[in-house]
Every structure is written in structure tokens, then in C-alpha cells.
mmCIF file of C-alpha atoms in Angstrom:
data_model
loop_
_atom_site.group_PDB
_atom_site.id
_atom_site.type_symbol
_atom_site.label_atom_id
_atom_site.label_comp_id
_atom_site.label_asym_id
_atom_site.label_seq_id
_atom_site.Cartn_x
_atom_site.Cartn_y
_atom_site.Cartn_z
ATOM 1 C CA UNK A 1261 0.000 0.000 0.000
ATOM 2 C CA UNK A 1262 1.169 3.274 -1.118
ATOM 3 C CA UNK A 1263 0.923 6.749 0.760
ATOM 4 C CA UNK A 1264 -1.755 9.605 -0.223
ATOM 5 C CA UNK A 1265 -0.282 12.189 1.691
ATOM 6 C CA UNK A 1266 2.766 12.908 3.994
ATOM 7 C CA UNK A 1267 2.421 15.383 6.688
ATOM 8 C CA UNK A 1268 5.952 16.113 8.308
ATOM 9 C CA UNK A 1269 5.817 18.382 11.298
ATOM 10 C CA UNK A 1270 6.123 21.963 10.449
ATOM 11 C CA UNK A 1271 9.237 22.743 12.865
ATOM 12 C CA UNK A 1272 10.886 19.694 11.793
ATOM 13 C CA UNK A 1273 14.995 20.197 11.695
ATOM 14 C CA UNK A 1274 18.134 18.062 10.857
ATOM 15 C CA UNK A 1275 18.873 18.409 14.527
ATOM 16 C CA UNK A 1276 16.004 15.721 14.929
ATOM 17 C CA UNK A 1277 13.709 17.944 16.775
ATOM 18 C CA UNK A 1278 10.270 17.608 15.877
ATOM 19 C CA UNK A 1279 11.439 14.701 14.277
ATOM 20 C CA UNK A 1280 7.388 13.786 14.213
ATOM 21 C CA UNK A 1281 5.629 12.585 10.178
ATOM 22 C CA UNK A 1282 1.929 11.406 9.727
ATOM 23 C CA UNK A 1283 1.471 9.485 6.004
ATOM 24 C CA UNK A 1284 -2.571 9.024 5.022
ATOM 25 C CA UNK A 1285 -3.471 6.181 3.867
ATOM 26 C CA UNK A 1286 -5.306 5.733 0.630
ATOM 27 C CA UNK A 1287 -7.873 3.241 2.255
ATOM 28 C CA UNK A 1288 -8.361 1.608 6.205
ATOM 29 C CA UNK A 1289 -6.257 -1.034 6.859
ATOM 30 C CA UNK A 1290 -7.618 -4.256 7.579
ATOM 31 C CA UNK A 1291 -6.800 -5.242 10.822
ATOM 32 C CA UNK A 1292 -5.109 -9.243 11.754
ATOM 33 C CA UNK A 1293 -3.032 -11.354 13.572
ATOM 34 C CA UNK A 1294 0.089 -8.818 12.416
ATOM 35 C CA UNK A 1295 -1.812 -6.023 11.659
ATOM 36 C CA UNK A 1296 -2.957 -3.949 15.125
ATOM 37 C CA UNK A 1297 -4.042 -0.982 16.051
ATOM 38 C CA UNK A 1298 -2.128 1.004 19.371
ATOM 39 C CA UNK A 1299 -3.431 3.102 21.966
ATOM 40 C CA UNK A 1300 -1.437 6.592 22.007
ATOM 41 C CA UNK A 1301 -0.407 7.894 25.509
ATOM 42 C CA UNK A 1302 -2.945 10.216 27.125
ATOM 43 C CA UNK A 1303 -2.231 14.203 27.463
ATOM 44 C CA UNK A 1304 -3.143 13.525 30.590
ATOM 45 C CA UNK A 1305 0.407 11.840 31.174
ATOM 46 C CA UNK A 1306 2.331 14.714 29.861
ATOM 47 C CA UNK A 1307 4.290 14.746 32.984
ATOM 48 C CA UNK A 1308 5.025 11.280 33.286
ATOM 49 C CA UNK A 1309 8.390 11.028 32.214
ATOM 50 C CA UNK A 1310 8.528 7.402 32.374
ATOM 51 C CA UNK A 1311 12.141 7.234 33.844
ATOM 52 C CA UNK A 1312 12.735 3.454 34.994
ATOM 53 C CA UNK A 1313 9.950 1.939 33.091
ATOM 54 C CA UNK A 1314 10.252 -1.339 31.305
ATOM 55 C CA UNK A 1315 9.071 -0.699 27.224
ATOM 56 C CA UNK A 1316 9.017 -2.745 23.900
ATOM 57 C CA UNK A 1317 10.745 -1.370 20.775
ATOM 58 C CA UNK A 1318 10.119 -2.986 17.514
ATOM 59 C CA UNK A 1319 11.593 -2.359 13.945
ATOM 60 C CA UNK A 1320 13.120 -3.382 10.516
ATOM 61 C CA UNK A 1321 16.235 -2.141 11.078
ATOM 62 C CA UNK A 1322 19.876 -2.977 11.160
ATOM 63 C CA UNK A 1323 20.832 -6.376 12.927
ATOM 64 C CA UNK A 1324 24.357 -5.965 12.867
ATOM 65 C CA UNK A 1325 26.473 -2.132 12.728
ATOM 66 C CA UNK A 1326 29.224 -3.968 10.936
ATOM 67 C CA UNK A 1327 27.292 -5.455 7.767
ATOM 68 C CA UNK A 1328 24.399 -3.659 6.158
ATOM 69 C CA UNK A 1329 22.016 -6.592 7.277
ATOM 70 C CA UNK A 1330 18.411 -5.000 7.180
ATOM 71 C CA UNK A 1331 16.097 -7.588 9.284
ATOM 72 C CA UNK A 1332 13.394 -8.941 6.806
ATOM 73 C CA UNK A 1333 11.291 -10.290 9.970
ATOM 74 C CA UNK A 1334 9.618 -7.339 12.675
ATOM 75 C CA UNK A 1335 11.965 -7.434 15.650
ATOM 76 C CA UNK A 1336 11.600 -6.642 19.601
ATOM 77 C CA UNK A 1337 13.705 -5.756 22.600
ATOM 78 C CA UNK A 1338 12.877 -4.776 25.437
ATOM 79 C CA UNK A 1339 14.178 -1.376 26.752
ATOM 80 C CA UNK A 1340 14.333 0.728 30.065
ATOM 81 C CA UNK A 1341 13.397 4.838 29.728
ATOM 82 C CA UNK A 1342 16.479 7.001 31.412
ATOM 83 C CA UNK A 1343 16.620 10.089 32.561
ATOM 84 C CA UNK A 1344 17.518 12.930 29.888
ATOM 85 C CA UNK A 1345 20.145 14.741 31.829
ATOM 86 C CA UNK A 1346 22.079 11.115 31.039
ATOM 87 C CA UNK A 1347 20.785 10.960 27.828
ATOM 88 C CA UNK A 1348 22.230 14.654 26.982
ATOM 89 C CA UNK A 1349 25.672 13.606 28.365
ATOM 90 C CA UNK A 1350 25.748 11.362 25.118
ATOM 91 C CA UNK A 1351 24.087 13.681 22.704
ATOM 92 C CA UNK A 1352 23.914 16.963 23.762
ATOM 93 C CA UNK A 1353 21.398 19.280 24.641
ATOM 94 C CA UNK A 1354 20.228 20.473 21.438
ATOM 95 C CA UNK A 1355 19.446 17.198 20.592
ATOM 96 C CA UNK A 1356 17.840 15.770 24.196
ATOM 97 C CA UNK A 1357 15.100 18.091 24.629
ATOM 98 C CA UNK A 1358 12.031 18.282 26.745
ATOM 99 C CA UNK A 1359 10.267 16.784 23.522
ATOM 100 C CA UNK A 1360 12.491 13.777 24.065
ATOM 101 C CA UNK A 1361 13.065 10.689 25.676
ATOM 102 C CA UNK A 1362 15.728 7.881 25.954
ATOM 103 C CA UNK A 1363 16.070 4.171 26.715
ATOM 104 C CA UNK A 1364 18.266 1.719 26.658
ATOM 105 C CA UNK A 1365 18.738 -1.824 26.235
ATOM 106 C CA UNK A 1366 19.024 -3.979 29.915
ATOM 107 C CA UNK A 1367 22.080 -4.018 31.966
ATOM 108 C CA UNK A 1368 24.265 -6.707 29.868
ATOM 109 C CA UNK A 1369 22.208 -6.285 26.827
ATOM 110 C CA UNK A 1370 23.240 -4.629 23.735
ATOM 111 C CA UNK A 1371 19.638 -4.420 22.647
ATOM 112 C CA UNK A 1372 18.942 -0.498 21.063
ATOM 113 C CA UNK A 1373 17.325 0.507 17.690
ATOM 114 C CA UNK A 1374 19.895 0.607 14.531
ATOM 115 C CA UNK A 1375 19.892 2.302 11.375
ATOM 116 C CA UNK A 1376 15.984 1.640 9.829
ATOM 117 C CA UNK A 1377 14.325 1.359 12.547
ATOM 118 C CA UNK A 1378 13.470 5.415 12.780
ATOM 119 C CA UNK A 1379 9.768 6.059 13.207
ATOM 120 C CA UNK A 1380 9.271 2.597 15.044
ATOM 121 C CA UNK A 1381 7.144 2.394 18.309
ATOM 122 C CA UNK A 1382 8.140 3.105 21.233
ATOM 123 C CA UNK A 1383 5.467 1.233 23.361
ATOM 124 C CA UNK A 1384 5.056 0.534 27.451
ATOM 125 C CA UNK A 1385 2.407 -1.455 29.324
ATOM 126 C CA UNK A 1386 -0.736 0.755 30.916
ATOM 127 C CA UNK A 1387 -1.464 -1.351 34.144
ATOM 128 C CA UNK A 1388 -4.432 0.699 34.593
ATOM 129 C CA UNK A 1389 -5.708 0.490 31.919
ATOM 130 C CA UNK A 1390 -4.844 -3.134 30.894
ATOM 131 C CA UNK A 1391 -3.266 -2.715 27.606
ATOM 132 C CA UNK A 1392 -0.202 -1.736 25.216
ATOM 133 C CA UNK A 1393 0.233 2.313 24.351
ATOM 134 C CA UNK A 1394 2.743 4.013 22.001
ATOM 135 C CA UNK A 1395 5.034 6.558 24.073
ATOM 136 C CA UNK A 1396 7.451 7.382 21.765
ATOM 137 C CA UNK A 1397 8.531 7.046 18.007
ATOM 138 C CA UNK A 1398 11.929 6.317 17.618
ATOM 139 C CA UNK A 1399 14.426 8.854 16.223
ATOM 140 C CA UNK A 1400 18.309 8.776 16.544
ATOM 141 C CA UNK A 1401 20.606 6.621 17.844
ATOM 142 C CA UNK A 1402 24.415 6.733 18.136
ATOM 143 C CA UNK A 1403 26.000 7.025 14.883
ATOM 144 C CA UNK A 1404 27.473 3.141 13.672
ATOM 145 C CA UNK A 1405 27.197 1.759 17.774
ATOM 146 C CA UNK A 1406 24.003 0.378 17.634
ATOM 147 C CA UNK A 1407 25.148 -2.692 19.406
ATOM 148 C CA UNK A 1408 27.633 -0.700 21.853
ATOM 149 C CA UNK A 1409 24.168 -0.571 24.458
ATOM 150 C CA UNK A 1410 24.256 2.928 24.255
ATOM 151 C CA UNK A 1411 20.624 4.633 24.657
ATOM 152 C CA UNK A 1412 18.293 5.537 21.791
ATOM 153 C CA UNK A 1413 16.252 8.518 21.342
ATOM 154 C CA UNK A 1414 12.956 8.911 21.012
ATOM 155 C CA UNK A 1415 10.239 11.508 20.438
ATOM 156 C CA UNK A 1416 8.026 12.074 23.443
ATOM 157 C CA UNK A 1417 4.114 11.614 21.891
ATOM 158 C CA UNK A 1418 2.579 13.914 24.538
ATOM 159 C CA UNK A 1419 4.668 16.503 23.191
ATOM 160 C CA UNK A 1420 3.339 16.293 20.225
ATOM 161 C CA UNK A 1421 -0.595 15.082 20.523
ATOM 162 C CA UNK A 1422 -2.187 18.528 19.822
ATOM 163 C CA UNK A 1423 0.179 18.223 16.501
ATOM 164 C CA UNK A 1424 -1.420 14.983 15.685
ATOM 165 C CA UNK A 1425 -5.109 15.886 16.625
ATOM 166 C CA UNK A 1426 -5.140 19.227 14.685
ATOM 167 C CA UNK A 1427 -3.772 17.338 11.212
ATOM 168 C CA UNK A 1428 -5.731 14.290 11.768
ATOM 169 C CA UNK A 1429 -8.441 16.263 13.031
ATOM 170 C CA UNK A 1430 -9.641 13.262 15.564
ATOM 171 C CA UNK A 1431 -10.039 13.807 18.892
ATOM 172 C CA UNK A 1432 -7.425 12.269 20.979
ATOM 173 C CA UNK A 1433 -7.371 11.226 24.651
#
């Protein structure tokens, strides 16, 4: 299925701010055993920063930083969120803004996002609610360390919900 329309966020920069797209779909998907919808976060979480918790990434990307080995199966890990005072230490602080988060792999892991895997899920169990919701989108990662277990970035979704309710026009949570 092909794209109608690409909507990339207006303050977008090569920095990776705003790093935040919406594509329209030329018809609804059908939904299946490997085709789901996901709960976003809830404004009402804005100030959650999620520091400590346990979340699922998933992609296409890179297996391997050495060869160019693009996975042709969805992949998992499971990731903790850190703080983004660490995060910065790594990046900087024009990259590890408010609008973003980290994680990283678990102690003795070298599980992170690679190379294709930008604009994957970011997603964390709701207890309270009982179910899966997407926190993040994936962004950056270190350049060629994807396996070092250095943290990931991530854009934060409550930043940006207002963003994605005024050019979807639905009415989000």
C-alpha cells in the first residue's frame, strides 16, 4: 500500500527535533493477527516522564552495525526509559530536549534501535488500563554503535498530541 499524503511536522529540523511525520493512507487497513491498532499515551500523562519503566521497541532495522544486514522479519527488545540529563551527556542538549526521551537496552544487553528502525514504536504497558500504548517514536541513535548498548532517542508523543489531533483532526485522549 502506497501513501496519499505525507504530513511532516512543520518545525521539523536536521537536529532531529520535531522529528514527528503522519502518512494518510489511501484506504483503512484491515486489521489481523500482524496487523494492530495502538493506543497513544494520554495528554493527561504529559508529565510522566517514564524514567525506569520497562518498554518494547520494535523495527526493521539494522541487525548488525558492521554489515548492512536490514532484518526482513519485525523485531523486539525490550528497553528501560532514562533520565535525559544522562541521555544529553551522550548527545547533547540540542538534541535531548524536553520533547524527548531515551532508553536503553538492559544491563548486559546490547539491545537499542539501529539504522531503519526510525519512526518505530516506542510502546510501554498501561497497568491501569490493561493494555499496550505508544510513548514514543523512535528517532536517533548513536551514529554506527548500535550494538555498543548505548541509549536511543525517542520523540516524546505527549509533546506532540495537539500536533497529531489538529492534522488528523480526531479527537485524541
Amino acid at each position: 500500500m502506497t501513501s496519499t499524503q505525507l504530513f511532516v511536522h512543520p518545525n521539523y529540523n536536521d537536529k532531529m527535533n520535531n522529528d514527528v511525520a503522519l502518512i494518510q493512507l489511501p484506504e483503512q487497513l484491515s486489521f489481523s493477527n500482524t496487523v494492530q491498532p495502538i493506543q497513544l499515551v494520554s495528554s493527561s500523562q504529559s508529565s510522566n516522564t517514564y524514567v525506569g519503566t520497562q518498554a518494547t521497541i520494535a523495527g526493521f532495522g539494522l541487525i548488525d552495525d558492521e554489515y548492512l544486514d536490514y532484518s526482513q522479519q519485525l523485531l523486539f527488545a525490550h528497553v528501560q526509559i532514562i533520565a535525559n540529563d544522562r541521555c544529553a551527556s551522550i548527545f547533547g542538549s540540542s538534541v535531548v530536549l524536553a520533547s524527548t526521551m531515551c532508553a536503553e537496552g538492559a544491563v548486559g544487553s546490547n539491545m537499542s534501535t539501529c539504522s531503519g528502525d526510525s519512526g518505530g514504536p516506542l510502546i510501554a504497558y498501561n497497568s491501569n488500563a490493561g493494555r499496550w500504548i505508544q510513548i514514543g517514536i523512535n528517532s536517533f541513535v548513536a551514529e554506527d554503535q548500535c550494538t555498543a548498548g548505548l541509549p536511543s532517542g525517542y520523540v516524546r508523543l505527549t509533546s506532540f498530541l495537539d500536533y497529531i489531533s489538529e492534522t488528523t483532526g480526531l479527537s485524541l485522549p
